[in-house]
Amino acid sequence: MKHTRSRATGRTTLAQVAALAGVSQITASRALRSIASVDPQLAARVHDAAKALEYVPNPAARALASARSQSILVLIPALSNQLFIETLEAVQGILRPRGFEVLIGNYHYCQEEEEELIRNYLSFQPRGILLTGFNRSEAATQLLAKSGVPCVYMMELRQEHGIVCVGFSQEEAGAKVADHLLSRGRRKLAFVGAQLDARVLQRRDGYQQAIATAGFAPALEIMTPEPSSVELGVDLFNRILMEHPEIDGIFFCNDDLAFGASFEALRKGVKIPAQISVVGFNDLPGASQMVPRLTSVRTPRASIGEQAASSLLRLLDGTGQDTVTVDLGFELVVRESS
Amino acid sequence: MKHTRSRATGRTTLAQVAALAGVSQITASRALRSIASVDPQLAARVHDAAKALEYVPNPAARALASARSQSILVLIPALSNQLFIETLEAVQGILRPRGFEVLIGNYHYCQEEEEELIRNYLSFQPRGILLTGFNRSEAATQLLAKSGVPCVYMMELRQEHGIVCVGFSQEEAGAKVADHLLSRGRRKLAFVGAQLDARVLQRRDGYQQAIATAGFAPALEIMTPEPSSVELGVDLFNRILMEHPEIDGIFFCNDDLAFGASFEALRKGVKIPAQISVVGFNDLPGASQMVPRLTSVRTPRASIGEQAASSLLRLLDGTGQDTVTVDLGFELVVRESS
DNA sequence: CGACTTTGAGATAGCGCTATCTTAGTAATC
DNA sequence: GATTACTAAGATAGCGCTATCTCAAAGTCG
């Protein structure tokens, strides 16, 4: 007897659907993929058969035969930051309904890990990749280029041939905060950055530039590679109070830090904004309820996810340009803390 | 000429590795999968060849040929809750290094969506599934059972044949909070629950039971299906102040809500805990820095993710029992707010 | 020492789909 | 009306791996 593997997966195959519909397997395949050259009547028969048999295509077989998957990789630097979660949700909201599988790669703000993730996930032949910013290892960049997989960059902007990106100007946002603090009469400004990713540095640059343009000079800059957190905000705020009592305005590059500072200020009896103005970044949920309500920069992270995913989709179906820069802007939300 | 599909994927195949190593393809396959019956010397040759050619296996081909993938599905009710993010990170920390691909399914606390996700992801033939709690649609349960894919349940406990679960007793946690508030002399207790998922209800049950056991009765219960948030905490706290001024202790089923209440209390000049004791749940980052520092129940969400993933792995390689209940406990962290 | 396990490596045959190539059948062109 | 040009549906041949089956070589034993 001819040998046949018995798998008993119990799953319906395309062949069964085709048989029931009375067409060849390839026609069934074409019908289910809505390929034009199939007679509408035949297509309808195939769809009915598929429904009747509860047919579910096998993604592995499809990927193997067509050398392309239906998955899209999203690389983000952290899940622990609410910011990226909102972006991710928006991305999924666009991609999943369109039948794409969203693979999430969290590289913990680590270039080596990002490179490793790219290497790994590239073996899944993703249809496209959504990346956060432009700062990555040379090897990672090479891998991406060599793979030929369409990429869309999120969060930062860069006008360069072949780059599709969706974000806002981190520099301008930083500048806006500096201008705001200066407009409040603050002159001894401190910049507090944690995590030190590329975006924080860009905000810092814009902020410094704005201060310089206004004819002043930054008074203090604290940059720490530690991840941003409420606790860290408490510590850094205390450090500023102790070591730099002259500071009258602080730009925390992340709301978490500003939250911690606000708590500590309440505890220490330091008046915000009377004594020190505080500005955060991202306008995370809760910022508006802080005591005092926190001035922050509202970033369009959900829209970024949405638009980036849509741009990628357009790139995939060929209706998009391969060089686009979508600037979604930001909004300085002025509240009590400044 | 014989027709051959030109794909130009440029990717090395197992056949090339086998050729370079001078063995048959199947032997190369076995060697790379570390299957015992391969001569160590041959295996070494194969590994060298694979490294030299930068061979990366094709997951689709592997999945198709073996009728099993290397992916594991994790279903969580929300990404927006920091709680689940920590669980997720822990799960990935265990699974990814072992070569598994972690598929994340977020069902937004919606049974229909969970069912849909299960239906969809099951077509990827995941090796295993990590689920949150036991509360799901009948259809979803059926799908899971029919699929035969090994499952591990997180967060809740249920001693039942064939169930592997890792979590803690939500009831006991609720009871512990009630006892604590009573021990502080609080007698007019309010329970505030949002989202109304199964776990919140379990905490509520334990809490009520404990109050009854102590010979008292709950004074107020606010349950809203809205998602938990700082803003909601503000609103509900205000509602309690206005409509139930007699309340002297509140158990917020989520820290978010307690955060909002704390802010509003500061703003309104309501003294916590002098006038009202406040207890949160989950001990999210920030709870310890709140003003006043928030009493909360620290839940072992990271350990739950870790242990659940490990249990699933054991189930997969056959070294685990199919009925296990791992109770990781919880800890009431008493701080200033009570 | 010959019949009988064990073992390890290779040969073969698909997994369930889709890319190509063919081939009838139909329409268009002169 | 015969030649050319399309079209739509089917036949064929894999995609890159692994499950099984085969078979020769190497033990094992009474």
Short mmCIF file of N, CA and C in Angstrom, two decimals, chain B residues 41-185:
data_model
loop_
_atom_site.label_atom_id
_atom_site.label_comp_id
_atom_site.label_asym_id
_atom_site.label_seq_id
_atom_site.Cartn_x
_atom_site.Cartn_y
_atom_site.Cartn_z
N GLN B 41 29.57 13.45 15.59
CA GLN B 41 30.49 14.03 14.61
C GLN B 41 29.75 14.59 13.42
N LEU B 42 28.78 13.81 12.93
CA LEU B 42 27.97 14.29 11.81
C LEU B 42 27.24 15.55 12.22
N ALA B 43 26.66 15.48 13.41
CA ALA B 43 25.89 16.62 13.92
C ALA B 43 26.75 17.87 13.93
N ALA B 44 27.98 17.71 14.39
CA ALA B 44 28.88 18.86 14.45
C ALA B 44 29.13 19.41 13.06
N ARG B 45 29.34 18.50 12.11
CA ARG B 45 29.57 18.95 10.73
C ARG B 45 28.38 19.77 10.24
N VAL B 46 27.20 19.24 10.53
CA VAL B 46 25.99 19.93 10.09
C VAL B 46 25.90 21.32 10.74
N HIS B 47 26.16 21.37 12.01
CA HIS B 47 26.09 22.67 12.69
C HIS B 47 27.09 23.66 12.11
N ASP B 48 28.26 23.16 11.81
CA ASP B 48 29.26 24.05 11.22
C ASP B 48 28.78 24.58 9.87
N ALA B 49 28.26 23.65 9.08
CA ALA B 49 27.78 24.05 7.77
C ALA B 49 26.67 25.10 7.89
N ALA B 50 25.77 24.85 8.84
CA ALA B 50 24.66 25.78 9.04
C ALA B 50 25.19 27.15 9.42
N LYS B 51 26.16 27.16 10.28
CA LYS B 51 26.72 28.45 10.70
C LYS B 51 27.41 29.13 9.53
N ALA B 52 28.17 28.35 8.78
CA ALA B 52 28.90 28.92 7.65
C ALA B 52 27.95 29.55 6.63
N LEU B 53 26.81 28.90 6.43
CA LEU B 53 25.86 29.41 5.43
C LEU B 53 24.84 30.35 6.04
N GLU B 54 24.98 30.62 7.32
CA GLU B 54 24.00 31.46 8.01
C GLU B 54 22.59 30.93 7.81
N TYR B 55 22.48 29.64 7.96
CA TYR B 55 21.18 29.01 7.74
C TYR B 55 20.16 29.41 8.81
N VAL B 56 18.99 29.78 8.35
CA VAL B 56 17.88 30.07 9.27
C VAL B 56 16.70 29.24 8.79
N PRO B 57 16.19 28.37 9.66
CA PRO B 57 15.10 27.51 9.22
C PRO B 57 13.88 28.32 8.81
N ASN B 58 13.12 27.78 7.91
CA ASN B 58 11.91 28.42 7.45
C ASN B 58 10.74 27.91 8.31
N PRO B 59 10.22 28.78 9.17
CA PRO B 59 9.19 28.35 10.10
C PRO B 59 7.93 27.84 9.39
N ALA B 60 7.64 28.42 8.25
CA ALA B 60 6.42 28.00 7.56
C ALA B 60 6.57 26.57 7.07
N ALA B 61 7.71 26.28 6.49
CA ALA B 61 7.93 24.93 5.98
C ALA B 61 7.92 23.93 7.14
N ARG B 62 8.56 24.34 8.20
CA ARG B 62 8.61 23.48 9.37
C ARG B 62 7.21 23.22 9.91
N ALA B 63 6.44 24.28 9.99
CA ALA B 63 5.08 24.14 10.53
C ALA B 63 4.25 23.25 9.62
N LEU B 64 4.41 23.44 8.33
CA LEU B 64 3.62 22.65 7.39
C LEU B 64 3.99 21.18 7.45
N ALA B 65 5.26 20.92 7.45
CA ALA B 65 5.71 19.53 7.43
C ALA B 65 5.40 18.79 8.73
N SER B 66 5.50 19.50 9.83
CA SER B 66 5.32 18.82 11.10
C SER B 66 3.94 19.03 11.70
N ALA B 67 3.14 19.84 11.04
CA ALA B 67 1.79 20.13 11.53
C ALA B 67 1.83 20.73 12.93
N ARG B 68 2.85 21.46 13.21
CA ARG B 68 2.89 22.15 14.49
C ARG B 68 3.83 23.34 14.36
N SER B 69 3.45 24.42 15.02
CA SER B 69 4.29 25.61 14.91
C SER B 69 5.15 25.73 16.16
N GLN B 70 5.90 26.80 16.18
CA GLN B 70 6.70 27.06 17.38
C GLN B 70 6.11 28.28 18.09
N SER B 71 4.83 28.50 17.84
CA SER B 71 4.26 29.70 18.43
C SER B 71 3.33 29.38 19.60
N ILE B 72 3.31 30.29 20.51
CA ILE B 72 2.45 30.14 21.68
C ILE B 72 1.59 31.39 21.78
N LEU B 73 0.32 31.17 21.97
CA LEU B 73 -0.62 32.28 22.03
C LEU B 73 -0.85 32.71 23.47
N VAL B 74 -0.82 34.00 23.69
CA VAL B 74 -1.13 34.52 25.02
C VAL B 74 -2.33 35.43 24.89
N LEU B 75 -3.38 35.10 25.60
CA LEU B 75 -4.58 35.93 25.52
C LEU B 75 -4.74 36.74 26.79
N ILE B 76 -4.75 38.05 26.63
CA ILE B 76 -4.93 38.91 27.79
C ILE B 76 -6.05 39.89 27.53
N PRO B 77 -6.72 40.30 28.60
CA PRO B 77 -7.90 41.14 28.43
C PRO B 77 -7.59 42.59 28.08
N ALA B 78 -6.37 43.02 28.33
CA ALA B 78 -6.06 44.42 28.03
C ALA B 78 -4.57 44.65 28.03
N LEU B 79 -4.15 45.50 27.13
CA LEU B 79 -2.75 45.89 27.14
C LEU B 79 -2.62 47.17 27.94
N SER B 80 -3.73 47.86 28.08
CA SER B 80 -3.69 49.17 28.72
C SER B 80 -3.48 49.08 30.22
N ASN B 81 -3.61 47.90 30.76
CA ASN B 81 -3.36 47.75 32.18
C ASN B 81 -1.94 47.23 32.41
N GLN B 82 -1.17 48.03 33.08
CA GLN B 82 0.23 47.73 33.36
C GLN B 82 0.41 46.31 33.90
N LEU B 83 -0.56 45.91 34.67
CA LEU B 83 -0.58 44.58 35.25
C LEU B 83 -0.28 43.48 34.23
N PHE B 84 -1.01 43.49 33.15
CA PHE B 84 -0.86 42.45 32.15
C PHE B 84 0.43 42.59 31.35
N ILE B 85 0.88 43.81 31.24
CA ILE B 85 2.13 44.03 30.52
C ILE B 85 3.24 43.30 31.25
N GLU B 86 3.22 43.41 32.57
CA GLU B 86 4.28 42.75 33.34
C GLU B 86 4.20 41.24 33.21
N THR B 87 2.98 40.73 33.17
CA THR B 87 2.81 39.29 32.99
C THR B 87 3.35 38.88 31.62
N LEU B 88 2.97 39.66 30.64
CA LEU B 88 3.37 39.40 29.27
C LEU B 88 4.89 39.40 29.11
N GLU B 89 5.51 40.37 29.72
CA GLU B 89 6.97 40.47 29.63
C GLU B 89 7.60 39.22 30.23
N ALA B 90 7.06 38.79 31.35
CA ALA B 90 7.61 37.61 32.00
C ALA B 90 7.42 36.37 31.12
N VAL B 91 6.27 36.28 30.51
CA VAL B 91 5.98 35.15 29.63
C VAL B 91 6.99 35.14 28.48
N GLN B 92 7.17 36.29 27.87
CA GLN B 92 8.11 36.37 26.75
C GLN B 92 9.52 36.05 27.20
N GLY B 93 9.84 36.49 28.41
CA GLY B 93 11.17 36.23 28.93
C GLY B 93 11.47 34.75 29.03
N ILE B 94 10.45 33.95 29.26
CA ILE B 94 10.65 32.51 29.35
C ILE B 94 10.58 31.87 27.97
N LEU B 95 9.60 32.26 27.21
CA LEU B 95 9.33 31.59 25.94
C LEU B 95 10.29 31.93 24.79
N ARG B 96 10.61 33.20 24.65
CA ARG B 96 11.43 33.56 23.49
C ARG B 96 12.80 32.89 23.51
N PRO B 97 13.50 32.90 24.63
CA PRO B 97 14.82 32.25 24.64
C PRO B 97 14.73 30.76 24.30
N ARG B 98 13.58 30.18 24.51
CA ARG B 98 13.44 28.76 24.21
C ARG B 98 13.03 28.55 22.75
N GLY B 99 13.03 29.61 21.99
CA GLY B 99 12.74 29.45 20.58
C GLY B 99 11.26 29.54 20.20
N PHE B 100 10.44 29.96 21.12
CA PHE B 100 9.03 30.06 20.79
C PHE B 100 8.69 31.48 20.37
N GLU B 101 7.73 31.56 19.50
CA GLU B 101 7.25 32.85 19.05
C GLU B 101 6.00 33.15 19.88
N VAL B 102 5.97 34.29 20.48
CA VAL B 102 4.82 34.62 21.34
C VAL B 102 3.81 35.48 20.58
N LEU B 103 2.63 34.94 20.40
CA LEU B 103 1.57 35.70 19.73
C LEU B 103 0.71 36.31 20.82
N ILE B 104 0.49 37.60 20.71
CA ILE B 104 -0.28 38.28 21.73
C ILE B 104 -1.68 38.59 21.25
N GLY B 105 -2.64 38.12 21.99
CA GLY B 105 -4.03 38.42 21.64
C GLY B 105 -4.65 39.25 22.74
N ASN B 106 -5.04 40.46 22.38
CA ASN B 106 -5.65 41.37 23.35
C ASN B 106 -7.13 41.43 23.03
N TYR B 107 -7.97 41.00 23.96
CA TYR B 107 -9.40 40.97 23.61
C TYR B 107 -10.21 42.07 24.26
N HIS B 108 -9.52 43.06 24.78
CA HIS B 108 -10.23 44.24 25.31
C HIS B 108 -11.40 43.89 26.23
N TYR B 109 -11.20 42.91 27.08
CA TYR B 109 -12.24 42.51 28.02
C TYR B 109 -13.55 42.14 27.34
N CYS B 110 -13.43 41.63 26.13
CA CYS B 110 -14.66 41.34 25.39
C CYS B 110 -14.70 39.87 24.99
N GLN B 111 -15.70 39.15 25.47
CA GLN B 111 -15.79 37.72 25.20
C GLN B 111 -15.87 37.39 23.72
N GLU B 112 -16.63 38.19 22.99
CA GLU B 112 -16.77 37.93 21.57
C GLU B 112 -15.40 38.05 20.89
N GLU B 113 -14.68 39.09 21.31
CA GLU B 113 -13.39 39.29 20.68
C GLU B 113 -12.43 38.16 21.06
N GLU B 114 -12.53 37.70 22.27
CA GLU B 114 -11.65 36.60 22.68
C GLU B 114 -11.94 35.36 21.83
N GLU B 115 -13.21 35.11 21.66
CA GLU B 115 -13.61 33.95 20.87
C GLU B 115 -13.07 34.06 19.45
N GLU B 116 -13.20 35.25 18.90
CA GLU B 116 -12.74 35.50 17.54
C GLU B 116 -11.22 35.29 17.44
N LEU B 117 -10.53 35.80 18.46
CA LEU B 117 -9.08 35.64 18.47
C LEU B 117 -8.69 34.17 18.54
N ILE B 118 -9.39 33.44 19.37
CA ILE B 118 -9.09 32.01 19.51
C ILE B 118 -9.31 31.32 18.17
N ARG B 119 -10.43 31.62 17.57
CA ARG B 119 -10.76 31.02 16.28
C ARG B 119 -9.65 31.32 15.27
N ASN B 120 -9.26 32.57 15.22
CA ASN B 120 -8.24 32.98 14.27
C ASN B 120 -6.89 32.34 14.54
N TYR B 121 -6.45 32.50 15.75
CA TYR B 121 -5.12 32.03 16.07
C TYR B 121 -4.99 30.51 16.07
N LEU B 122 -6.09 29.83 16.29
CA LEU B 122 -6.04 28.39 16.27
C LEU B 122 -5.61 27.90 14.88
N SER B 123 -5.90 28.70 13.86
CA SER B 123 -5.53 28.29 12.51
C SER B 123 -4.00 28.32 12.34
N PHE B 124 -3.32 28.98 13.27
CA PHE B 124 -1.87 28.99 13.21
C PHE B 124 -1.28 27.78 13.92
N GLN B 125 -2.16 26.91 14.38
CA GLN B 125 -1.72 25.71 15.09
C GLN B 125 -0.69 26.01 16.17
N PRO B 126 -1.06 26.88 17.11
CA PRO B 126 -0.09 27.19 18.17
C PRO B 126 0.20 25.93 18.99
N ARG B 127 1.39 25.89 19.53
CA ARG B 127 1.76 24.73 20.35
C ARG B 127 1.04 24.76 21.68
N GLY B 128 0.79 25.95 22.17
CA GLY B 128 0.14 26.05 23.46
C GLY B 128 -0.54 27.40 23.61
N ILE B 129 -1.39 27.52 24.61
CA ILE B 129 -2.10 28.78 24.82
C ILE B 129 -2.07 29.16 26.30
N LEU B 130 -1.81 30.42 26.56
CA LEU B 130 -1.89 30.94 27.92
C LEU B 130 -3.13 31.81 27.98
N LEU B 131 -3.99 31.52 28.90
CA LEU B 131 -5.25 32.25 28.99
C LEU B 131 -5.34 33.00 30.32
N THR B 132 -6.15 34.03 30.32
CA THR B 132 -6.35 34.79 31.55
C THR B 132 -7.70 34.41 32.15
N GLY B 133 -7.64 33.80 33.30
CA GLY B 133 -8.87 33.43 33.99
C GLY B 133 -9.70 32.37 33.28
N PHE B 134 -10.89 32.13 33.81
CA PHE B 134 -11.71 31.04 33.31
C PHE B 134 -13.01 31.51 32.67
N ASN B 135 -13.21 32.79 32.72
CA ASN B 135 -14.48 33.32 32.26
C ASN B 135 -14.48 33.60 30.77
N ARG B 136 -15.03 32.68 30.01
CA ARG B 136 -15.10 32.93 28.56
C ARG B 136 -16.33 32.28 27.98
N SER B 137 -16.60 32.58 26.73
CA SER B 137 -17.83 32.06 26.13
C SER B 137 -17.76 30.54 25.99
N GLU B 138 -18.92 29.96 25.96
CA GLU B 138 -19.03 28.52 25.82
C GLU B 138 -18.34 28.08 24.52
N ALA B 139 -18.60 28.84 23.46
CA ALA B 139 -18.03 28.51 22.16
C ALA B 139 -16.51 28.52 22.22
N ALA B 140 -15.97 29.51 22.91
CA ALA B 140 -14.52 29.62 23.02
C ALA B 140 -13.97 28.40 23.75
N THR B 141 -14.63 28.03 24.82
CA THR B 141 -14.19 26.87 25.59
C THR B 141 -14.21 25.62 24.72
N GLN B 142 -15.26 25.49 23.95
CA GLN B 142 -15.39 24.34 23.05
C GLN B 142 -14.25 24.31 22.03
N LEU B 143 -14.02 25.47 21.44
CA LEU B 143 -12.96 25.56 20.43
C LEU B 143 -11.64 25.09 21.01
N LEU B 144 -11.37 25.56 22.21
CA LEU B 144 -10.11 25.20 22.85
C LEU B 144 -10.05 23.70 23.10
N ALA B 145 -11.14 23.18 23.63
CA ALA B 145 -11.16 21.75 23.95
C ALA B 145 -11.00 20.93 22.67
N LYS B 146 -11.73 21.29 21.65
CA LYS B 146 -11.70 20.54 20.39
C LYS B 146 -10.31 20.57 19.76
N SER B 147 -9.64 21.71 19.93
CA SER B 147 -8.34 21.87 19.28
C SER B 147 -7.28 20.96 19.91
N GLY B 148 -7.49 20.65 21.18
CA GLY B 148 -6.51 19.81 21.84
C GLY B 148 -5.20 20.51 22.16
N VAL B 149 -5.14 21.80 21.94
CA VAL B 149 -3.92 22.55 22.24
C VAL B 149 -3.80 22.73 23.77
N PRO B 150 -2.63 22.42 24.31
CA PRO B 150 -2.44 22.54 25.76
C PRO B 150 -2.65 23.99 26.22
N CYS B 151 -3.39 24.13 27.32
CA CYS B 151 -3.68 25.46 27.85
C CYS B 151 -3.21 25.59 29.28
N VAL B 152 -2.80 26.79 29.64
CA VAL B 152 -2.51 27.09 31.04
C VAL B 152 -3.26 28.37 31.37
N TYR B 153 -3.89 28.38 32.51
CA TYR B 153 -4.71 29.52 32.91
C TYR B 153 -3.96 30.39 33.91
N MET B 154 -4.05 31.68 33.70
CA MET B 154 -3.33 32.60 34.58
C MET B 154 -4.28 33.42 35.44
N MET B 155 -3.77 33.90 36.53
CA MET B 155 -4.46 34.84 37.42
C MET B 155 -5.43 34.23 38.43
N GLU B 156 -6.25 33.30 37.96
CA GLU B 156 -7.21 32.72 38.89
C GLU B 156 -6.85 31.28 39.19
N LEU B 157 -7.45 30.74 40.25
CA LEU B 157 -7.18 29.36 40.61
C LEU B 157 -8.44 28.53 40.48
N ARG B 158 -8.28 27.31 40.02
CA ARG B 158 -9.42 26.40 39.97
C ARG B 158 -8.87 24.99 40.00
N GLN B 159 -9.24 24.27 41.06
CA GLN B 159 -8.74 22.90 41.16
C GLN B 159 -9.73 22.00 40.46
N GLU B 160 -9.34 21.57 39.30
CA GLU B 160 -10.26 20.76 38.52
C GLU B 160 -9.41 19.87 37.63
N HIS B 161 -9.90 18.66 37.42
CA HIS B 161 -9.12 17.73 36.63
C HIS B 161 -8.81 18.28 35.25
N GLY B 162 -7.56 18.19 34.85
CA GLY B 162 -7.17 18.63 33.52
C GLY B 162 -6.88 20.11 33.41
N ILE B 163 -6.94 20.81 34.53
CA ILE B 163 -6.69 22.25 34.50
C ILE B 163 -5.33 22.58 35.12
N VAL B 164 -4.53 23.29 34.37
CA VAL B 164 -3.27 23.78 34.90
C VAL B 164 -3.42 25.28 35.06
N CYS B 165 -3.30 25.77 36.28
CA CYS B 165 -3.46 27.20 36.48
C CYS B 165 -2.44 27.76 37.45
N VAL B 166 -2.12 29.02 37.24
CA VAL B 166 -1.14 29.71 38.06
C VAL B 166 -1.73 31.06 38.42
N GLY B 167 -1.83 31.32 39.72
CA GLY B 167 -2.41 32.61 40.10
C GLY B 167 -2.45 32.76 41.61
N PHE B 168 -3.47 33.40 42.04
CA PHE B 168 -3.64 33.54 43.49
C PHE B 168 -5.13 33.66 43.75
N SER B 169 -5.50 33.57 45.01
CA SER B 169 -6.92 33.61 45.32
C SER B 169 -7.42 35.05 45.37
N GLN B 170 -8.19 35.41 44.37
CA GLN B 170 -8.75 36.76 44.32
C GLN B 170 -9.68 36.98 45.52
N GLU B 171 -10.39 35.92 45.90
CA GLU B 171 -11.31 36.03 47.04
C GLU B 171 -10.54 36.36 48.32
N GLU B 172 -9.48 35.60 48.54
CA GLU B 172 -8.70 35.83 49.75
C GLU B 172 -8.13 37.24 49.77
N ALA B 173 -7.72 37.70 48.59
CA ALA B 173 -7.16 39.04 48.51
C ALA B 173 -8.22 40.06 48.91
N GLY B 174 -9.43 39.86 48.38
CA GLY B 174 -10.52 40.77 48.73
C GLY B 174 -10.81 40.73 50.22
N ALA B 175 -10.79 39.51 50.77
CA ALA B 175 -11.07 39.34 52.19
C ALA B 175 -10.01 40.05 53.03
N LYS B 176 -8.78 39.91 52.59
CA LYS B 176 -7.67 40.51 53.32
C LYS B 176 -7.84 42.03 53.42
N VAL B 177 -8.26 42.62 52.33
CA VAL B 177 -8.46 44.07 52.32
C VAL B 177 -9.59 44.45 53.29
N ALA B 178 -10.66 43.67 53.23
CA ALA B 178 -11.79 43.97 54.13
C ALA B 178 -11.32 43.89 55.58
N ASP B 179 -10.62 42.82 55.90
CA ASP B 179 -10.15 42.65 57.29
C ASP B 179 -9.25 43.81 57.70
N HIS B 180 -8.42 44.21 56.77
CA HIS B 180 -7.51 45.31 57.08
C HIS B 180 -8.28 46.59 57.39
N LEU B 181 -9.24 46.91 56.55
CA LEU B 181 -10.01 48.14 56.76
C LEU B 181 -10.77 48.06 58.08
N LEU B 182 -11.31 46.89 58.37
CA LEU B 182 -12.04 46.71 59.64
C LEU B 182 -11.09 46.86 60.82
N SER B 183 -9.89 46.32 60.65
CA SER B 183 -8.91 46.39 61.75
C SER B 183 -8.50 47.83 62.02
N ARG B 184 -8.72 48.69 61.06
CA ARG B 184 -8.40 50.11 61.25
C ARG B 184 -9.59 50.86 61.83
N GLY B 185 -10.59 50.09 62.20
CA GLY B 185 -11.76 50.72 62.81
C GLY B 185 -12.76 51.27 61.82
#
